[in-house]
mmCIF file of C-alpha atoms in Angstrom:
data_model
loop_
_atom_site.group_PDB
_atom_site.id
_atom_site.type_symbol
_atom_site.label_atom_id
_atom_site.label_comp_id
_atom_site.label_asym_id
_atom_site.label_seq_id
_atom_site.Cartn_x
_atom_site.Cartn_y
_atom_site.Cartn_z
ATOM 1 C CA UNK A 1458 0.000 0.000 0.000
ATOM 2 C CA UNK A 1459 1.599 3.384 -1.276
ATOM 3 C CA UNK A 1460 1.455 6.352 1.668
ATOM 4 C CA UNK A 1461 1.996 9.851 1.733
ATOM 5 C CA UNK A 1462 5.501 8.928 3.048
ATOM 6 C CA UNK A 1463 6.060 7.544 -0.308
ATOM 7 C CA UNK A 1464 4.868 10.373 -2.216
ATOM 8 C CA UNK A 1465 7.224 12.510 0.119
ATOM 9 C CA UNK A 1466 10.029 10.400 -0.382
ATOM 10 C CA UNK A 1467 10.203 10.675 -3.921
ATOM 11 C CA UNK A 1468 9.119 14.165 -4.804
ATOM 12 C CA UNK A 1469 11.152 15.842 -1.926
ATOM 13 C CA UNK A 1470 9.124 17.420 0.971
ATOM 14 C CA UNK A 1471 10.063 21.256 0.027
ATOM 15 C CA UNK A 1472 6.833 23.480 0.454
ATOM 16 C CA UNK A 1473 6.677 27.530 -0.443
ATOM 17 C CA UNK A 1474 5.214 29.379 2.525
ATOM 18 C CA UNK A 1475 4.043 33.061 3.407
ATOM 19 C CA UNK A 1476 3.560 35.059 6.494
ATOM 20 C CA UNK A 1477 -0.285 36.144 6.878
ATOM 21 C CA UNK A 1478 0.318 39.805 6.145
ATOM 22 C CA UNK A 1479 2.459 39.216 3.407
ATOM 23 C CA UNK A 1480 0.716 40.907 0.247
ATOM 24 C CA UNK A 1481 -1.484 38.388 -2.098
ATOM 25 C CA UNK A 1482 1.647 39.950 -4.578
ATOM 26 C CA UNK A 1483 4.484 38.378 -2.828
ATOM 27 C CA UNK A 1484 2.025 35.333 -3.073
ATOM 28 C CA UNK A 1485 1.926 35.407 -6.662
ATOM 29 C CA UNK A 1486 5.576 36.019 -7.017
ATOM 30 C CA UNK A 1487 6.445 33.229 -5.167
ATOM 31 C CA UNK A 1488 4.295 30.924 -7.309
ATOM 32 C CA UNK A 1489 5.559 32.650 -10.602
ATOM 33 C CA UNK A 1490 9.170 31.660 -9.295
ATOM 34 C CA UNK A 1491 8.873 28.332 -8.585
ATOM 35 C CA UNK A 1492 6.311 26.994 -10.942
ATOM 36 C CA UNK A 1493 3.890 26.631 -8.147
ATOM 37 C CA UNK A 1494 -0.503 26.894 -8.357
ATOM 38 C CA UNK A 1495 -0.119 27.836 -4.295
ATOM 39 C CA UNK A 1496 1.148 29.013 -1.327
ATOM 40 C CA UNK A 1497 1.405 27.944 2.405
ATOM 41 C CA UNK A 1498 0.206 30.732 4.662
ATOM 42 C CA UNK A 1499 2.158 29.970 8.020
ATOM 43 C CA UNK A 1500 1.917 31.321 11.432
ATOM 44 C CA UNK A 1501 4.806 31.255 13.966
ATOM 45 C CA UNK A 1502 4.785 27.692 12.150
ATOM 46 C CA UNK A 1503 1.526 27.033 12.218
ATOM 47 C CA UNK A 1504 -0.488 26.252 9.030
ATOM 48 C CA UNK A 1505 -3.068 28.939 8.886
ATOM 49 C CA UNK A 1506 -4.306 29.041 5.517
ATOM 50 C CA UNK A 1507 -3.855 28.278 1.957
ATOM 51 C CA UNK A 1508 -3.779 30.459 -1.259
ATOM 52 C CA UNK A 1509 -3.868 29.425 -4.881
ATOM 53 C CA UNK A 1510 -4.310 30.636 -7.977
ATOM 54 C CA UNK A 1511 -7.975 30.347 -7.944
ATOM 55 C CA UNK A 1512 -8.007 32.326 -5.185
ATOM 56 C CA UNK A 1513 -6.308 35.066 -6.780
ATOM 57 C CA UNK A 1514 -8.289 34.702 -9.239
ATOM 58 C CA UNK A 1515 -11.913 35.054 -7.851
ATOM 59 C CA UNK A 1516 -10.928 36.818 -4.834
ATOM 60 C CA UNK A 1517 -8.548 39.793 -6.415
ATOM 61 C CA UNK A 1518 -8.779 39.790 -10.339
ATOM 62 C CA UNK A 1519 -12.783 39.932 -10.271
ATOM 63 C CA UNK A 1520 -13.227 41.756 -7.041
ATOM 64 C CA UNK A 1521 -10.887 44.150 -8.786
ATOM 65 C CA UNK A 1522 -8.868 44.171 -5.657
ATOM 66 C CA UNK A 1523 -5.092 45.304 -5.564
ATOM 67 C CA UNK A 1524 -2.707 42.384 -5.124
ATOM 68 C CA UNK A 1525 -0.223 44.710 -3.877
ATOM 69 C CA UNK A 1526 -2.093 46.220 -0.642
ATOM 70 C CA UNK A 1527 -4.592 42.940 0.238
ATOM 71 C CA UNK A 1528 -2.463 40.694 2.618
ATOM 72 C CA UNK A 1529 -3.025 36.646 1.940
ATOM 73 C CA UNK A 1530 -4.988 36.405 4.974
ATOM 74 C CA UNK A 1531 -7.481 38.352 3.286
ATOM 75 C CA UNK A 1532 -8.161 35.751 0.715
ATOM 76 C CA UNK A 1533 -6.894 32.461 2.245
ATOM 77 C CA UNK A 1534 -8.987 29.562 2.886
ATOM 78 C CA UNK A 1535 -8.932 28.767 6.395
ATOM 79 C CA UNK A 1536 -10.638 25.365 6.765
ATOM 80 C CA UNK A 1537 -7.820 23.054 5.749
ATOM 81 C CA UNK A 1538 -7.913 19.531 4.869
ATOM 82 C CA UNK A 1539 -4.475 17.987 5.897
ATOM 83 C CA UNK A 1540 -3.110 14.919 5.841
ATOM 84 C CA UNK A 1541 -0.191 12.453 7.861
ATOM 85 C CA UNK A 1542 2.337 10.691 6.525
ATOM 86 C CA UNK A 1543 0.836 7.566 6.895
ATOM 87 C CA UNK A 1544 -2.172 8.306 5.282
ATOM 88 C CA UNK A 1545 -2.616 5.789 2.348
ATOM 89 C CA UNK A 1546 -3.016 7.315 -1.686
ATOM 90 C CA UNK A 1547 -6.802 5.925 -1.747
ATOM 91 C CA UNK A 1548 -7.098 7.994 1.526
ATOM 92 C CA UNK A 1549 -5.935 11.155 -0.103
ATOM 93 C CA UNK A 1550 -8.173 10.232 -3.522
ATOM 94 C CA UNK A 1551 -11.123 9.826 -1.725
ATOM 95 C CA UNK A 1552 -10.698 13.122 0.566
ATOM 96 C CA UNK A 1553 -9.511 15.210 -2.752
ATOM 97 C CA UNK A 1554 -12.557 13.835 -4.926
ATOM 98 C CA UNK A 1555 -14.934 14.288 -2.264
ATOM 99 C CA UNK A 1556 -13.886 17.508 -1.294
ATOM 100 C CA UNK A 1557 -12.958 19.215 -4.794
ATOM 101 C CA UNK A 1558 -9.698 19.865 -3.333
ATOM 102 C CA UNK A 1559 -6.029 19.297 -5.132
ATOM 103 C CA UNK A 1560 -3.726 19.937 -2.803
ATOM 104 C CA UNK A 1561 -3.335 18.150 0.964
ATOM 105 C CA UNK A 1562 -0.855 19.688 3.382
ATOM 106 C CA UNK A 1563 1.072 16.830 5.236
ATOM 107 C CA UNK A 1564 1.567 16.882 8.868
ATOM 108 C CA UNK A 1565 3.302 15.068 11.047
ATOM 109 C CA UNK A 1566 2.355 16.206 14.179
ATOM 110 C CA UNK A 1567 2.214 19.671 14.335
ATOM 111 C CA UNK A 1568 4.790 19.987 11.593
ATOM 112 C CA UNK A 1569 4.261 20.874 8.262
ATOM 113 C CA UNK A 1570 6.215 18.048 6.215
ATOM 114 C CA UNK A 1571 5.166 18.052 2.866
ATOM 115 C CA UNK A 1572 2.132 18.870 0.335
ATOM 116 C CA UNK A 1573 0.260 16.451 -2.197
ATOM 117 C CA UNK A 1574 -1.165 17.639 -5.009
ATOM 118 C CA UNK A 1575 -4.085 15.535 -7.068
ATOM 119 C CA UNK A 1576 -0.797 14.814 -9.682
ATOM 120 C CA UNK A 1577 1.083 13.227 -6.865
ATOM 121 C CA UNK A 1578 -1.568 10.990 -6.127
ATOM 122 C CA UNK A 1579 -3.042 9.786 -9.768
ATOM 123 C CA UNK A 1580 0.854 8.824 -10.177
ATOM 124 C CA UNK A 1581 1.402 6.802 -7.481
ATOM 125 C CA UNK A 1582 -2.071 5.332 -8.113
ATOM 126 C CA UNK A 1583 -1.358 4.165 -11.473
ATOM 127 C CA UNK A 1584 2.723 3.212 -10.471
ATOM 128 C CA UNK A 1585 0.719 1.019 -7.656
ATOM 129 C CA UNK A 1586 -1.510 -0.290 -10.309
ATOM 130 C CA UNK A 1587 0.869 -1.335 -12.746
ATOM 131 C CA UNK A 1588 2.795 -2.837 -10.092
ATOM 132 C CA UNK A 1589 -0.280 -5.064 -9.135
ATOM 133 C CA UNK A 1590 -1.159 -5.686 -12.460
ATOM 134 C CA UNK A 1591 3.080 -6.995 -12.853
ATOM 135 C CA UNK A 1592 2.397 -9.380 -9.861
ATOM 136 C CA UNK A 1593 -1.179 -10.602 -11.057
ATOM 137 C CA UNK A 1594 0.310 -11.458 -14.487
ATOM 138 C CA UNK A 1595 3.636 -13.057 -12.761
ATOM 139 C CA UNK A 1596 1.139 -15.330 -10.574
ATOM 140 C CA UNK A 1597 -1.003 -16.529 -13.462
ATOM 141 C CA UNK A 1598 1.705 -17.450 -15.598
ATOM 142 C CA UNK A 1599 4.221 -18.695 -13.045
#
Protein backbone atom coordinates (compact mmCIF):
# COMPACT_ATOMS: atom_id res chain seq x y z
CA UNK A 1 0.00 0.00 0.00
CA UNK A 2 1.60 3.38 -1.28
CA UNK A 3 1.46 6.35 1.67
CA UNK A 4 2.00 9.85 1.73
CA UNK A 5 5.50 8.93 3.05
CA UNK A 6 6.06 7.54 -0.31
CA UNK A 7 4.87 10.37 -2.22
CA UNK A 8 7.22 12.51 0.12
CA UNK A 9 10.03 10.40 -0.38
CA UNK A 10 10.20 10.68 -3.92
CA UNK A 11 9.12 14.16 -4.80
CA UNK A 12 11.15 15.84 -1.93
CA UNK A 13 9.12 17.42 0.97
CA UNK A 14 10.06 21.26 0.03
CA UNK A 15 6.83 23.48 0.45
CA UNK A 16 6.68 27.53 -0.44
CA UNK A 17 5.21 29.38 2.53
CA UNK A 18 4.04 33.06 3.41
CA UNK A 19 3.56 35.06 6.49
CA UNK A 20 -0.28 36.14 6.88
CA UNK A 21 0.32 39.81 6.14
CA UNK A 22 2.46 39.22 3.41
CA UNK A 23 0.72 40.91 0.25
CA UNK A 24 -1.48 38.39 -2.10
CA UNK A 25 1.65 39.95 -4.58
CA UNK A 26 4.48 38.38 -2.83
CA UNK A 27 2.03 35.33 -3.07
CA UNK A 28 1.93 35.41 -6.66
CA UNK A 29 5.58 36.02 -7.02
CA UNK A 30 6.44 33.23 -5.17
CA UNK A 31 4.30 30.92 -7.31
CA UNK A 32 5.56 32.65 -10.60
CA UNK A 33 9.17 31.66 -9.29
CA UNK A 34 8.87 28.33 -8.58
CA UNK A 35 6.31 26.99 -10.94
CA UNK A 36 3.89 26.63 -8.15
CA UNK A 37 -0.50 26.89 -8.36
CA UNK A 38 -0.12 27.84 -4.29
CA UNK A 39 1.15 29.01 -1.33
CA UNK A 40 1.41 27.94 2.40
CA UNK A 41 0.21 30.73 4.66
CA UNK A 42 2.16 29.97 8.02
CA UNK A 43 1.92 31.32 11.43
CA UNK A 44 4.81 31.25 13.97
CA UNK A 45 4.78 27.69 12.15
CA UNK A 46 1.53 27.03 12.22
CA UNK A 47 -0.49 26.25 9.03
CA UNK A 48 -3.07 28.94 8.89
CA UNK A 49 -4.31 29.04 5.52
CA UNK A 50 -3.86 28.28 1.96
CA UNK A 51 -3.78 30.46 -1.26
CA UNK A 52 -3.87 29.42 -4.88
CA UNK A 53 -4.31 30.64 -7.98
CA UNK A 54 -7.97 30.35 -7.94
CA UNK A 55 -8.01 32.33 -5.18
CA UNK A 56 -6.31 35.07 -6.78
CA UNK A 57 -8.29 34.70 -9.24
CA UNK A 58 -11.91 35.05 -7.85
CA UNK A 59 -10.93 36.82 -4.83
CA UNK A 60 -8.55 39.79 -6.41
CA UNK A 61 -8.78 39.79 -10.34
CA UNK A 62 -12.78 39.93 -10.27
CA UNK A 63 -13.23 41.76 -7.04
CA UNK A 64 -10.89 44.15 -8.79
CA UNK A 65 -8.87 44.17 -5.66
CA UNK A 66 -5.09 45.30 -5.56
CA UNK A 67 -2.71 42.38 -5.12
CA UNK A 68 -0.22 44.71 -3.88
CA UNK A 69 -2.09 46.22 -0.64
CA UNK A 70 -4.59 42.94 0.24
CA UNK A 71 -2.46 40.69 2.62
CA UNK A 72 -3.02 36.65 1.94
CA UNK A 73 -4.99 36.41 4.97
CA UNK A 74 -7.48 38.35 3.29
CA UNK A 75 -8.16 35.75 0.72
CA UNK A 76 -6.89 32.46 2.24
CA UNK A 77 -8.99 29.56 2.89
CA UNK A 78 -8.93 28.77 6.39
CA UNK A 79 -10.64 25.36 6.77
CA UNK A 80 -7.82 23.05 5.75
CA UNK A 81 -7.91 19.53 4.87
CA UNK A 82 -4.48 17.99 5.90
CA UNK A 83 -3.11 14.92 5.84
CA UNK A 84 -0.19 12.45 7.86
CA UNK A 85 2.34 10.69 6.53
CA UNK A 86 0.84 7.57 6.90
CA UNK A 87 -2.17 8.31 5.28
CA UNK A 88 -2.62 5.79 2.35
CA UNK A 89 -3.02 7.31 -1.69
CA UNK A 90 -6.80 5.93 -1.75
CA UNK A 91 -7.10 7.99 1.53
CA UNK A 92 -5.93 11.16 -0.10
CA UNK A 93 -8.17 10.23 -3.52
CA UNK A 94 -11.12 9.83 -1.72
CA UNK A 95 -10.70 13.12 0.57
CA UNK A 96 -9.51 15.21 -2.75
CA UNK A 97 -12.56 13.84 -4.93
CA UNK A 98 -14.93 14.29 -2.26
CA UNK A 99 -13.89 17.51 -1.29
CA UNK A 100 -12.96 19.22 -4.79
CA UNK A 101 -9.70 19.87 -3.33
CA UNK A 102 -6.03 19.30 -5.13
CA UNK A 103 -3.73 19.94 -2.80
CA UNK A 104 -3.34 18.15 0.96
CA UNK A 105 -0.86 19.69 3.38
CA UNK A 106 1.07 16.83 5.24
CA UNK A 107 1.57 16.88 8.87
CA UNK A 108 3.30 15.07 11.05
CA UNK A 109 2.36 16.21 14.18
CA UNK A 110 2.21 19.67 14.34
CA UNK A 111 4.79 19.99 11.59
CA UNK A 112 4.26 20.87 8.26
CA UNK A 113 6.21 18.05 6.21
CA UNK A 114 5.17 18.05 2.87
CA UNK A 115 2.13 18.87 0.33
CA UNK A 116 0.26 16.45 -2.20
CA UNK A 117 -1.16 17.64 -5.01
CA UNK A 118 -4.09 15.54 -7.07
CA UNK A 119 -0.80 14.81 -9.68
CA UNK A 120 1.08 13.23 -6.86
CA UNK A 121 -1.57 10.99 -6.13
CA UNK A 122 -3.04 9.79 -9.77
CA UNK A 123 0.85 8.82 -10.18
CA UNK A 124 1.40 6.80 -7.48
CA UNK A 125 -2.07 5.33 -8.11
CA UNK A 126 -1.36 4.16 -11.47
CA UNK A 127 2.72 3.21 -10.47
CA UNK A 128 0.72 1.02 -7.66
CA UNK A 129 -1.51 -0.29 -10.31
CA UNK A 130 0.87 -1.34 -12.75
CA UNK A 131 2.79 -2.84 -10.09
CA UNK A 132 -0.28 -5.06 -9.14
CA UNK A 133 -1.16 -5.69 -12.46
CA UNK A 134 3.08 -6.99 -12.85
CA UNK A 135 2.40 -9.38 -9.86
CA UNK A 136 -1.18 -10.60 -11.06
CA UNK A 137 0.31 -11.46 -14.49
CA UNK A 138 3.64 -13.06 -12.76
CA UNK A 139 1.14 -15.33 -10.57
CA UNK A 140 -1.00 -16.53 -13.46
CA UNK A 141 1.71 -17.45 -15.60
CA UNK A 142 4.22 -18.69 -13.04
Amino acid sequence: MTTVRHILQEKGSAVWTVPPDASVRDAIIMMNENNIGLVLIVKADELVGIVSERDIARKIILRDKSSVTTPVKDIMTTDITTVTPDQSIDACMTLMTGKHIRHLPVMDGKKLAGLVSIGDVVKATILEKEQLIKELQNYISG
